[in-house]
Amino acid sequence: MTDLLTALLLGIIEGLTEFLPISSTGHLLIAQHWLGARSDLFNICIQAGAILAITLVYRERIWSLATGWRQPAERDYLLKILGAFAVTAAVGLPVRLLGWELPETVTPIAWALVIGGVWMLVAERLSERGPPSSQVTWAIVVAVGLAQVLAGVFPGTSRSAAAIFMAMLLGLNRKPAAAEFVFLVGIPTMFAASGYALLETVLEGEAGTEDWAGLAVAFVAATITGFATVRWLLTYISSHRFTPFAWYRIGLGALLLLGLPAGG
């Protein structure tokens, strides 16, 4: 398989899995066991391609926030998006600099998939006990910010799943509203992560070794497939549960632990 075709496939995988609560990082790392490992810059930047898709999907909402910040409700929501991003940056940057993360190998990813799937089943049931709400509280802001850090430390957790279900457990239990807030927080989070990874690559003198053509192909593929996926997901969760995604995680994690596709 050529390098560009491999990059295209990885970009499609990223776009399909970034917003579904099944862990894009986990799927990319599993895929790279067969297709060859890629740099951290590659993996993070194609995630930014998927986040660009969110920017396009929510372009009207973003424009409303940008132009309507003088209105109390819009300003409050915008400040909460920035607050969640600030929590992620304040906690996540030291964690990254200290190297606190599990190894990106199959076994920890498999356990994260299984545990995350069980967590989703329980969390969705618990969240439904409260009255329906679309209100984003400051407790939810902090929890979403910390959930994003948690997903970075434990590959296979899923940033979207960790953040959405923390928000739902704390009262934001209208799924489309929880997804919107988490996805909008992901825009500055992932663009900042991509910028940081790019800066590291340049400072370490590794820019010349990066496959920039492959990265560009994967970025575009992730953007296109991410756009289609998130549009479908928002329609799906408006009237369906997250249960199929939870069982998919549990099943995939169990297969990996049994060593069927990739070994232990």
PDB file of C-alpha atoms in Angstrom:
ATOM      1  CA  MET A   1       0.000   0.000   0.000  1.00  0.00           C
ATOM      2  CA  THR A   2       1.440   3.399  -0.968  1.00  0.00           C
ATOM      3  CA  ASP A   3       2.140   6.059   1.648  1.00  0.00           C
ATOM      4  CA  LEU A   4      -0.545   8.401   0.276  1.00  0.00           C
ATOM      5  CA  LEU A   5      -3.167   5.654   0.196  1.00  0.00           C
ATOM      6  CA  THR A   6      -2.261   4.733   3.772  1.00  0.00           C
ATOM      7  CA  ALA A   7      -2.553   8.370   4.808  1.00  0.00           C
ATOM      8  CA  LEU A   8      -5.943   8.602   3.069  1.00  0.00           C
ATOM      9  CA  LEU A   9      -7.192   5.545   4.964  1.00  0.00           C
ATOM     10  CA  LEU A  10      -5.966   6.920   8.290  1.00  0.00           C
ATOM     11  CA  GLY A  11      -7.654  10.246   7.567  1.00  0.00           C
ATOM     12  CA  ILE A  12     -10.946   8.497   6.852  1.00  0.00           C
ATOM     13  CA  ILE A  13     -10.642   6.486  10.076  1.00  0.00           C
ATOM     14  CA  GLU A  14      -9.983   9.693  12.011  1.00  0.00           C
ATOM     15  CA  GLY A  15     -12.948  11.497  10.481  1.00  0.00           C
ATOM     16  CA  LEU A  16     -15.274   8.585  11.172  1.00  0.00           C
ATOM     17  CA  THR A  17     -14.204   8.069  14.776  1.00  0.00           C
ATOM     18  CA  GLU A  18     -13.315  11.519  16.182  1.00  0.00           C
ATOM     19  CA  PHE A  19     -16.908  12.422  17.039  1.00  0.00           C
ATOM     20  CA  LEU A  20     -18.359   8.977  17.646  1.00  0.00           C
ATOM     21  CA  PRO A  21     -17.771   7.972  21.294  1.00  0.00           C
ATOM     22  CA  ILE A  22     -15.493   5.082  20.317  1.00  0.00           C
ATOM     23  CA  SER A  23     -12.032   6.728  20.488  1.00  0.00           C
ATOM     24  CA  SER A  24     -10.370   8.033  17.350  1.00  0.00           C
ATOM     25  CA  THR A  25      -6.932   7.788  18.978  1.00  0.00           C
ATOM     26  CA  GLY A  26      -7.513   4.137  19.839  1.00  0.00           C
ATOM     27  CA  HIS A  27      -8.649   3.290  16.314  1.00  0.00           C
ATOM     28  CA  LEU A  28      -5.730   5.156  14.740  1.00  0.00           C
ATOM     29  CA  LEU A  29      -3.185   3.400  16.947  1.00  0.00           C
ATOM     30  CA  ILE A  30      -4.759   0.017  16.234  1.00  0.00           C
ATOM     31  CA  ALA A  31      -4.780   0.740  12.489  1.00  0.00           C
ATOM     32  CA  GLN A  32      -1.144   1.815  12.621  1.00  0.00           C
ATOM     33  CA  HIS A  33      -0.153  -1.600  13.928  1.00  0.00           C
ATOM     34  CA  TRP A  34      -0.846  -2.809  10.374  1.00  0.00           C
ATOM     35  CA  LEU A  35      -0.313   0.341   8.333  1.00  0.00           C
ATOM     36  CA  GLY A  36       2.804   1.635  10.063  1.00  0.00           C
ATOM     37  CA  ALA A  37       3.262   4.112  12.888  1.00  0.00           C
ATOM     38  CA  ARG A  38       2.938   7.834  12.230  1.00  0.00           C
ATOM     39  CA  SER A  39       4.357  10.809  14.101  1.00  0.00           C
ATOM     40  CA  ASP A  40       2.556  12.574  16.939  1.00  0.00           C
ATOM     41  CA  LEU A  41       2.279  15.590  14.644  1.00  0.00           C
ATOM     42  CA  PHE A  42       0.488  13.485  12.014  1.00  0.00           C
ATOM     43  CA  ASN A  43      -1.976  12.033  14.521  1.00  0.00           C
ATOM     44  CA  ILE A  44      -2.754  15.366  16.167  1.00  0.00           C
ATOM     45  CA  CYS A  45      -2.982  17.391  12.952  1.00  0.00           C
ATOM     46  CA  ILE A  46      -5.432  15.031  11.280  1.00  0.00           C
ATOM     47  CA  GLN A  47      -7.540  15.364  14.428  1.00  0.00           C
ATOM     48  CA  ALA A  48      -7.478  19.087  13.688  1.00  0.00           C
ATOM     49  CA  GLY A  49      -8.835  18.221  10.244  1.00  0.00           C
ATOM     50  CA  ALA A  50     -11.795  16.567  11.910  1.00  0.00           C
ATOM     51  CA  ILE A  51     -12.202  19.575  14.197  1.00  0.00           C
ATOM     52  CA  LEU A  52     -12.294  21.793  11.103  1.00  0.00           C
ATOM     53  CA  ALA A  53     -15.346  19.747  10.128  1.00  0.00           C
ATOM     54  CA  ILE A  54     -17.002  20.768  13.417  1.00  0.00           C
ATOM     55  CA  THR A  55     -16.222  24.403  12.635  1.00  0.00           C
ATOM     56  CA  LEU A  56     -18.065  23.994   9.327  1.00  0.00           C
ATOM     57  CA  VAL A  57     -21.029  22.159  10.877  1.00  0.00           C
ATOM     58  CA  TYR A  58     -21.431  24.770  13.622  1.00  0.00           C
ATOM     59  CA  ARG A  59     -20.457  27.778  11.519  1.00  0.00           C
ATOM     60  CA  GLU A  60     -23.785  29.546  12.128  1.00  0.00           C
ATOM     61  CA  ARG A  61     -23.573  28.940  15.893  1.00  0.00           C
ATOM     62  CA  ILE A  62     -19.966  30.146  15.963  1.00  0.00           C
ATOM     63  CA  TRP A  63     -20.901  33.264  14.008  1.00  0.00           C
ATOM     64  CA  SER A  64     -23.754  33.899  16.436  1.00  0.00           C
ATOM     65  CA  LEU A  65     -21.383  33.648  19.401  1.00  0.00           C
ATOM     66  CA  ALA A  66     -18.778  35.836  17.717  1.00  0.00           C
ATOM     67  CA  THR A  67     -21.197  38.605  16.748  1.00  0.00           C
ATOM     68  CA  GLY A  68     -23.632  38.360  19.651  1.00  0.00           C
ATOM     69  CA  TRP A  69     -21.198  38.358  22.570  1.00  0.00           C
ATOM     70  CA  ARG A  70     -22.784  41.552  23.905  1.00  0.00           C
ATOM     71  CA  GLN A  71     -25.954  39.585  24.643  1.00  0.00           C
ATOM     72  CA  PRO A  72     -25.750  38.029  28.149  1.00  0.00           C
ATOM     73  CA  ALA A  73     -26.774  34.513  27.098  1.00  0.00           C
ATOM     74  CA  GLU A  74     -24.326  34.363  24.180  1.00  0.00           C
ATOM     75  CA  ARG A  75     -21.508  35.890  26.222  1.00  0.00           C
ATOM     76  CA  ASP A  76     -22.106  33.423  29.064  1.00  0.00           C
ATOM     77  CA  TYR A  77     -21.974  30.435  26.687  1.00  0.00           C
ATOM     78  CA  LEU A  78     -18.845  31.726  24.979  1.00  0.00           C
ATOM     79  CA  LEU A  79     -17.112  32.280  28.313  1.00  0.00           C
ATOM     80  CA  LYS A  80     -17.969  28.728  29.335  1.00  0.00           C
ATOM     81  CA  ILE A  81     -16.452  27.328  26.135  1.00  0.00           C
ATOM     82  CA  LEU A  82     -13.289  29.330  26.807  1.00  0.00           C
ATOM     83  CA  GLY A  83     -13.385  28.271  30.477  1.00  0.00           C
ATOM     84  CA  ALA A  84     -13.431  24.565  29.608  1.00  0.00           C
ATOM     85  CA  PHE A  85     -10.559  25.119  27.172  1.00  0.00           C
ATOM     86  CA  ALA A  86      -8.617  26.998  29.868  1.00  0.00           C
ATOM     87  CA  VAL A  87      -9.052  24.096  32.308  1.00  0.00           C
ATOM     88  CA  THR A  88      -7.799  21.636  29.695  1.00  0.00           C
ATOM     89  CA  ALA A  89      -4.794  23.839  28.889  1.00  0.00           C
ATOM     90  CA  ALA A  90      -3.917  24.572  32.524  1.00  0.00           C
ATOM     91  CA  VAL A  91      -3.993  20.902  33.539  1.00  0.00           C
ATOM     92  CA  GLY A  92      -3.141  19.213  30.241  1.00  0.00           C
ATOM     93  CA  LEU A  93       0.031  21.136  29.392  1.00  0.00           C
ATOM     94  CA  PRO A  94       1.880  20.193  32.618  1.00  0.00           C
ATOM     95  CA  VAL A  95       0.649  16.609  32.226  1.00  0.00           C
ATOM     96  CA  ARG A  96       2.076  16.487  28.693  1.00  0.00           C
ATOM     97  CA  LEU A  97       5.372  18.085  29.706  1.00  0.00           C
ATOM     98  CA  LEU A  98       5.756  15.563  32.540  1.00  0.00           C
ATOM     99  CA  GLY A  99       4.975  12.682  30.180  1.00  0.00           C
ATOM    100  CA  TRP A 100       2.077  11.347  32.259  1.00  0.00           C
ATOM    101  CA  GLU A 101       0.304   9.031  29.852  1.00  0.00           C
ATOM    102  CA  LEU A 102      -0.118   5.327  29.288  1.00  0.00           C
ATOM    103  CA  PRO A 103       1.925   3.655  26.529  1.00  0.00           C
ATOM    104  CA  GLU A 104       0.187   3.657  23.163  1.00  0.00           C
ATOM    105  CA  THR A 105       0.000  -0.126  22.932  1.00  0.00           C
ATOM    106  CA  VAL A 106      -2.939  -2.426  22.281  1.00  0.00           C
ATOM    107  CA  THR A 107      -3.569  -3.698  25.817  1.00  0.00           C
ATOM    108  CA  PRO A 108      -4.213  -0.339  27.586  1.00  0.00           C
ATOM    109  CA  ILE A 109      -6.292   0.823  24.618  1.00  0.00           C
ATOM    110  CA  ALA A 110      -8.371  -2.359  24.811  1.00  0.00           C
ATOM    111  CA  TRP A 111      -9.015  -1.888  28.530  1.00  0.00           C
ATOM    112  CA  ALA A 112      -9.939   1.761  27.977  1.00  0.00           C
ATOM    113  CA  LEU A 113     -12.426   0.705  25.298  1.00  0.00           C
ATOM    114  CA  VAL A 114     -14.063  -1.890  27.556  1.00  0.00           C
ATOM    115  CA  ILE A 115     -14.155   0.253  30.691  1.00  0.00           C
ATOM    116  CA  GLY A 116     -15.358   3.245  28.697  1.00  0.00           C
ATOM    117  CA  GLY A 117     -18.142   1.197  27.134  1.00  0.00           C
ATOM    118  CA  VAL A 118     -19.391  -0.001  30.535  1.00  0.00           C
ATOM    119  CA  TRP A 119     -19.106   3.571  31.844  1.00  0.00           C
ATOM    120  CA  MET A 120     -21.270   4.820  28.956  1.00  0.00           C
ATOM    121  CA  LEU A 121     -24.018   2.299  29.672  1.00  0.00           C
ATOM    122  CA  VAL A 122     -24.117   3.247  33.362  1.00  0.00           C
ATOM    123  CA  ALA A 123     -23.697   7.000  32.862  1.00  0.00           C
ATOM    124  CA  GLU A 124     -26.480   7.296  30.300  1.00  0.00           C
ATOM    125  CA  ARG A 125     -28.908   5.481  32.612  1.00  0.00           C
ATOM    126  CA  LEU A 126     -27.945   7.667  35.580  1.00  0.00           C
ATOM    127  CA  SER A 127     -28.217  10.893  33.585  1.00  0.00           C
ATOM    128  CA  GLU A 128     -31.777  10.051  32.557  1.00  0.00           C
ATOM    129  CA  ARG A 129     -32.942  10.129  36.179  1.00  0.00           C
ATOM    130  CA  GLY A 130     -32.754  13.916  36.281  1.00  0.00           C
ATOM    131  CA  PRO A 131     -35.087  16.395  34.566  1.00  0.00           C
ATOM    132  CA  PRO A 132     -34.227  17.191  30.932  1.00  0.00           C
ATOM    133  CA  SER A 133     -31.825  20.131  30.787  1.00  0.00           C
ATOM    134  CA  SER A 134     -29.748  22.062  28.260  1.00  0.00           C
ATOM    135  CA  GLN A 135     -28.143  24.313  30.878  1.00  0.00           C
ATOM    136  CA  VAL A 136     -24.340  24.422  30.973  1.00  0.00           C
ATOM    137  CA  THR A 137     -23.191  25.069  34.536  1.00  0.00           C
ATOM    138  CA  TRP A 138     -19.680  26.008  35.663  1.00  0.00           C
ATOM    139  CA  ALA A 139     -19.340  22.578  37.261  1.00  0.00           C
ATOM    140  CA  ILE A 140     -19.924  21.095  33.798  1.00  0.00           C
ATOM    141  CA  VAL A 141     -17.331  23.497  32.347  1.00  0.00           C
ATOM    142  CA  VAL A 142     -14.646  22.243  34.755  1.00  0.00           C
ATOM    143  CA  ALA A 143     -15.660  18.586  34.301  1.00  0.00           C
ATOM    144  CA  VAL A 144     -15.522  18.815  30.491  1.00  0.00           C
ATOM    145  CA  GLY A 145     -12.088  20.433  30.667  1.00  0.00           C
ATOM    146  CA  LEU A 146     -10.753  17.709  32.958  1.00  0.00           C
ATOM    147  CA  ALA A 147     -12.387  14.944  30.901  1.00  0.00           C
ATOM    148  CA  GLN A 148     -10.420  16.079  27.862  1.00  0.00           C
ATOM    149  CA  VAL A 149      -7.186  15.760  29.857  1.00  0.00           C
ATOM    150  CA  LEU A 150      -8.227  12.299  31.038  1.00  0.00           C
ATOM    151  CA  ALA A 151      -8.765  11.199  27.443  1.00  0.00           C
ATOM    152  CA  GLY A 152      -5.283  12.396  26.564  1.00  0.00           C
ATOM    153  CA  VAL A 153      -3.688  10.414  29.394  1.00  0.00           C
ATOM    154  CA  PHE A 154      -5.569   7.188  28.625  1.00  0.00           C
ATOM    155  CA  PRO A 155      -5.497   6.368  24.872  1.00  0.00           C
ATOM    156  CA  GLY A 156      -8.723   4.673  23.868  1.00  0.00           C
ATOM    157  CA  THR A 157     -10.879   6.662  26.292  1.00  0.00           C
ATOM    158  CA  SER A 158     -12.406   8.978  23.626  1.00  0.00           C
ATOM    159  CA  ARG A 159     -12.341  12.714  24.217  1.00  0.00           C
ATOM    160  CA  SER A 160     -15.924  13.167  23.045  1.00  0.00           C
ATOM    161  CA  ALA A 161     -17.277  10.270  25.118  1.00  0.00           C
ATOM    162  CA  ALA A 162     -15.485  11.302  28.318  1.00  0.00           C
ATOM    163  CA  ALA A 163     -16.611  14.919  28.028  1.00  0.00           C
ATOM    164  CA  ILE A 164     -20.178  14.301  26.835  1.00  0.00           C
ATOM    165  CA  PHE A 165     -20.959  11.783  29.555  1.00  0.00           C
ATOM    166  CA  MET A 166     -19.427  13.923  32.307  1.00  0.00           C
ATOM    167  CA  ALA A 167     -21.660  16.767  31.123  1.00  0.00           C
ATOM    168  CA  MET A 168     -24.700  14.493  31.039  1.00  0.00           C
ATOM    169  CA  LEU A 169     -24.046  13.156  34.540  1.00  0.00           C
ATOM    170  CA  LEU A 170     -23.830  16.697  35.889  1.00  0.00           C
ATOM    171  CA  GLY A 171     -27.208  17.658  34.476  1.00  0.00           C
ATOM    172  CA  LEU A 172     -26.689  18.532  30.790  1.00  0.00           C
ATOM    173  CA  ASN A 173     -28.668  15.476  29.815  1.00  0.00           C
ATOM    174  CA  ARG A 174     -30.157  16.626  26.527  1.00  0.00           C
ATOM    175  CA  LYS A 175     -27.725  14.765  24.305  1.00  0.00           C
ATOM    176  CA  PRO A 176     -27.641  17.227  21.368  1.00  0.00           C
ATOM    177  CA  ALA A 177     -26.936  20.100  23.797  1.00  0.00           C
ATOM    178  CA  ALA A 178     -24.158  18.131  25.522  1.00  0.00           C
ATOM    179  CA  ALA A 179     -22.627  17.176  22.176  1.00  0.00           C
ATOM    180  CA  GLU A 180     -22.748  20.766  20.919  1.00  0.00           C
ATOM    181  CA  PHE A 181     -20.936  22.144  23.963  1.00  0.00           C
ATOM    182  CA  VAL A 182     -18.278  19.417  23.925  1.00  0.00           C
ATOM    183  CA  PHE A 183     -17.710  19.729  20.174  1.00  0.00           C
ATOM    184  CA  LEU A 184     -17.390  23.524  20.384  1.00  0.00           C
ATOM    185  CA  VAL A 185     -14.885  23.189  23.247  1.00  0.00           C
ATOM    186  CA  GLY A 186     -12.963  20.778  21.040  1.00  0.00           C
ATOM    187  CA  ILE A 187     -12.345  23.465  18.425  1.00  0.00           C
ATOM    188  CA  PRO A 188      -9.824  25.571  20.410  1.00  0.00           C
ATOM    189  CA  THR A 189      -8.544  22.473  22.228  1.00  0.00           C
ATOM    190  CA  MET A 190      -7.515  20.501  19.155  1.00  0.00           C
ATOM    191  CA  PHE A 191      -6.313  23.482  17.148  1.00  0.00           C
ATOM    192  CA  ALA A 192      -4.100  24.454  20.099  1.00  0.00           C
ATOM    193  CA  ALA A 193      -2.801  20.883  20.392  1.00  0.00           C
ATOM    194  CA  SER A 194      -1.983  20.834  16.678  1.00  0.00           C
ATOM    195  CA  GLY A 195      -0.176  24.159  16.926  1.00  0.00           C
ATOM    196  CA  TYR A 196       1.826  22.923  19.917  1.00  0.00           C
ATOM    197  CA  ALA A 197       2.783  19.705  18.107  1.00  0.00           C
ATOM    198  CA  LEU A 198       3.828  21.685  15.037  1.00  0.00           C
ATOM    199  CA  LEU A 199       5.982  23.978  17.175  1.00  0.00           C
ATOM    200  CA  GLU A 200       7.623  20.968  18.855  1.00  0.00           C
ATOM    201  CA  THR A 201       8.367  19.416  15.464  1.00  0.00           C
ATOM    202  CA  VAL A 202       9.998  22.605  14.175  1.00  0.00           C
ATOM    203  CA  LEU A 203      12.020  23.235  17.357  1.00  0.00           C
ATOM    204  CA  GLU A 204      13.270  19.647  17.413  1.00  0.00           C
ATOM    205  CA  GLY A 205      14.380  19.895  13.797  1.00  0.00           C
ATOM    206  CA  GLU A 206      12.102  17.082  12.649  1.00  0.00           C
ATOM    207  CA  ALA A 207      10.035  19.075  10.147  1.00  0.00           C
ATOM    208  CA  GLY A 208      12.163  17.813   7.273  1.00  0.00           C
ATOM    209  CA  THR A 209      11.366  14.181   8.080  1.00  0.00           C
ATOM    210  CA  GLU A 210       7.591  14.639   8.235  1.00  0.00           C
ATOM    211  CA  ASP A 211       5.508  13.281   5.354  1.00  0.00           C
ATOM    212  CA  TRP A 212       3.767  16.574   4.613  1.00  0.00           C
ATOM    213  CA  ALA A 213       1.991  15.300   1.498  1.00  0.00           C
ATOM    214  CA  GLY A 214       0.540  12.368   3.413  1.00  0.00           C
ATOM    215  CA  LEU A 215      -0.437  14.642   6.281  1.00  0.00           C
ATOM    216  CA  ALA A 216      -2.262  16.972   3.858  1.00  0.00           C
ATOM    217  CA  VAL A 217      -4.158  14.067   2.258  1.00  0.00           C
ATOM    218  CA  ALA A 218      -5.151  12.691   5.667  1.00  0.00           C
ATOM    219  CA  PHE A 219      -6.173  16.161   6.887  1.00  0.00           C
ATOM    220  CA  VAL A 220      -8.551  16.677   3.947  1.00  0.00           C
ATOM    221  CA  ALA A 221      -9.961  13.145   4.275  1.00  0.00           C
ATOM    222  CA  ALA A 222     -10.555  13.650   8.002  1.00  0.00           C
ATOM    223  CA  THR A 223     -12.329  16.952   7.348  1.00  0.00           C
ATOM    224  CA  ILE A 224     -14.694  15.539   4.722  1.00  0.00           C
ATOM    225  CA  THR A 225     -15.564  12.332   6.572  1.00  0.00           C
ATOM    226  CA  GLY A 226     -15.751  14.184   9.896  1.00  0.00           C
ATOM    227  CA  PHE A 227     -18.289  16.633   8.470  1.00  0.00           C
ATOM    228  CA  ALA A 228     -20.529  13.822   7.221  1.00  0.00           C
ATOM    229  CA  THR A 229     -20.157  11.845  10.454  1.00  0.00           C
ATOM    230  CA  VAL A 230     -21.032  14.654  12.831  1.00  0.00           C
ATOM    231  CA  ARG A 231     -24.062  15.670  10.770  1.00  0.00           C
ATOM    232  CA  TRP A 232     -25.298  12.078  10.981  1.00  0.00           C
ATOM    233  CA  LEU A 233     -24.486  11.751  14.699  1.00  0.00           C
ATOM    234  CA  LEU A 234     -26.384  14.890  15.701  1.00  0.00           C
ATOM    235  CA  THR A 235     -29.474  13.568  13.936  1.00  0.00           C
ATOM    236  CA  TYR A 236     -29.041  10.105  15.426  1.00  0.00           C
ATOM    237  CA  ILE A 237     -28.653  11.126  19.088  1.00  0.00           C
ATOM    238  CA  SER A 238     -31.686  13.404  18.954  1.00  0.00           C
ATOM    239  CA  SER A 239     -33.861  10.297  19.110  1.00  0.00           C
ATOM    240  CA  HIS A 240     -31.557   7.369  19.979  1.00  0.00           C
ATOM    241  CA  ARG A 241     -29.388   6.198  22.846  1.00  0.00           C
ATOM    242  CA  PHE A 242     -25.601   5.791  22.885  1.00  0.00           C
ATOM    243  CA  THR A 243     -25.996   2.077  23.702  1.00  0.00           C
ATOM    244  CA  PRO A 244     -24.804   0.676  20.315  1.00  0.00           C
ATOM    245  CA  PHE A 245     -21.546   2.625  20.625  1.00  0.00           C
ATOM    246  CA  ALA A 246     -21.013   1.331  24.149  1.00  0.00           C
ATOM    247  CA  TRP A 247     -21.450  -2.293  23.092  1.00  0.00           C
ATOM    248  CA  TYR A 248     -19.197  -1.748  20.077  1.00  0.00           C
ATOM    249  CA  ARG A 249     -16.454  -0.496  22.405  1.00  0.00           C
ATOM    250  CA  ILE A 250     -16.880  -3.444  24.735  1.00  0.00           C
ATOM    251  CA  GLY A 251     -16.835  -5.932  21.855  1.00  0.00           C
ATOM    252  CA  LEU A 252     -13.784  -4.413  20.156  1.00  0.00           C
ATOM    253  CA  GLY A 253     -11.908  -4.160  23.443  1.00  0.00           C
ATOM    254  CA  ALA A 254     -12.683  -7.772  24.269  1.00  0.00           C
ATOM    255  CA  LEU A 255     -11.444  -8.940  20.849  1.00  0.00           C
ATOM    256  CA  LEU A 256      -8.219  -7.014  21.324  1.00  0.00           C
ATOM    257  CA  LEU A 257      -7.682  -8.474  24.780  1.00  0.00           C
ATOM    258  CA  LEU A 258      -8.225 -11.945  23.376  1.00  0.00           C
ATOM    259  CA  GLY A 259      -5.555 -11.168  20.798  1.00  0.00           C
ATOM    260  CA  LEU A 260      -7.747 -11.843  17.758  1.00  0.00           C
ATOM    261  CA  PRO A 261      -6.869  -8.867  15.511  1.00  0.00           C
ATOM    262  CA  ALA A 262      -3.652  -7.466  16.920  1.00  0.00           C
ATOM    263  CA  GLY A 263      -2.226  -9.535  19.685  1.00  0.00           C
ATOM    264  CA  GLY A 264      -2.085  -8.693  23.360  1.00  0.00           C
TER     265      GLY A 264
END
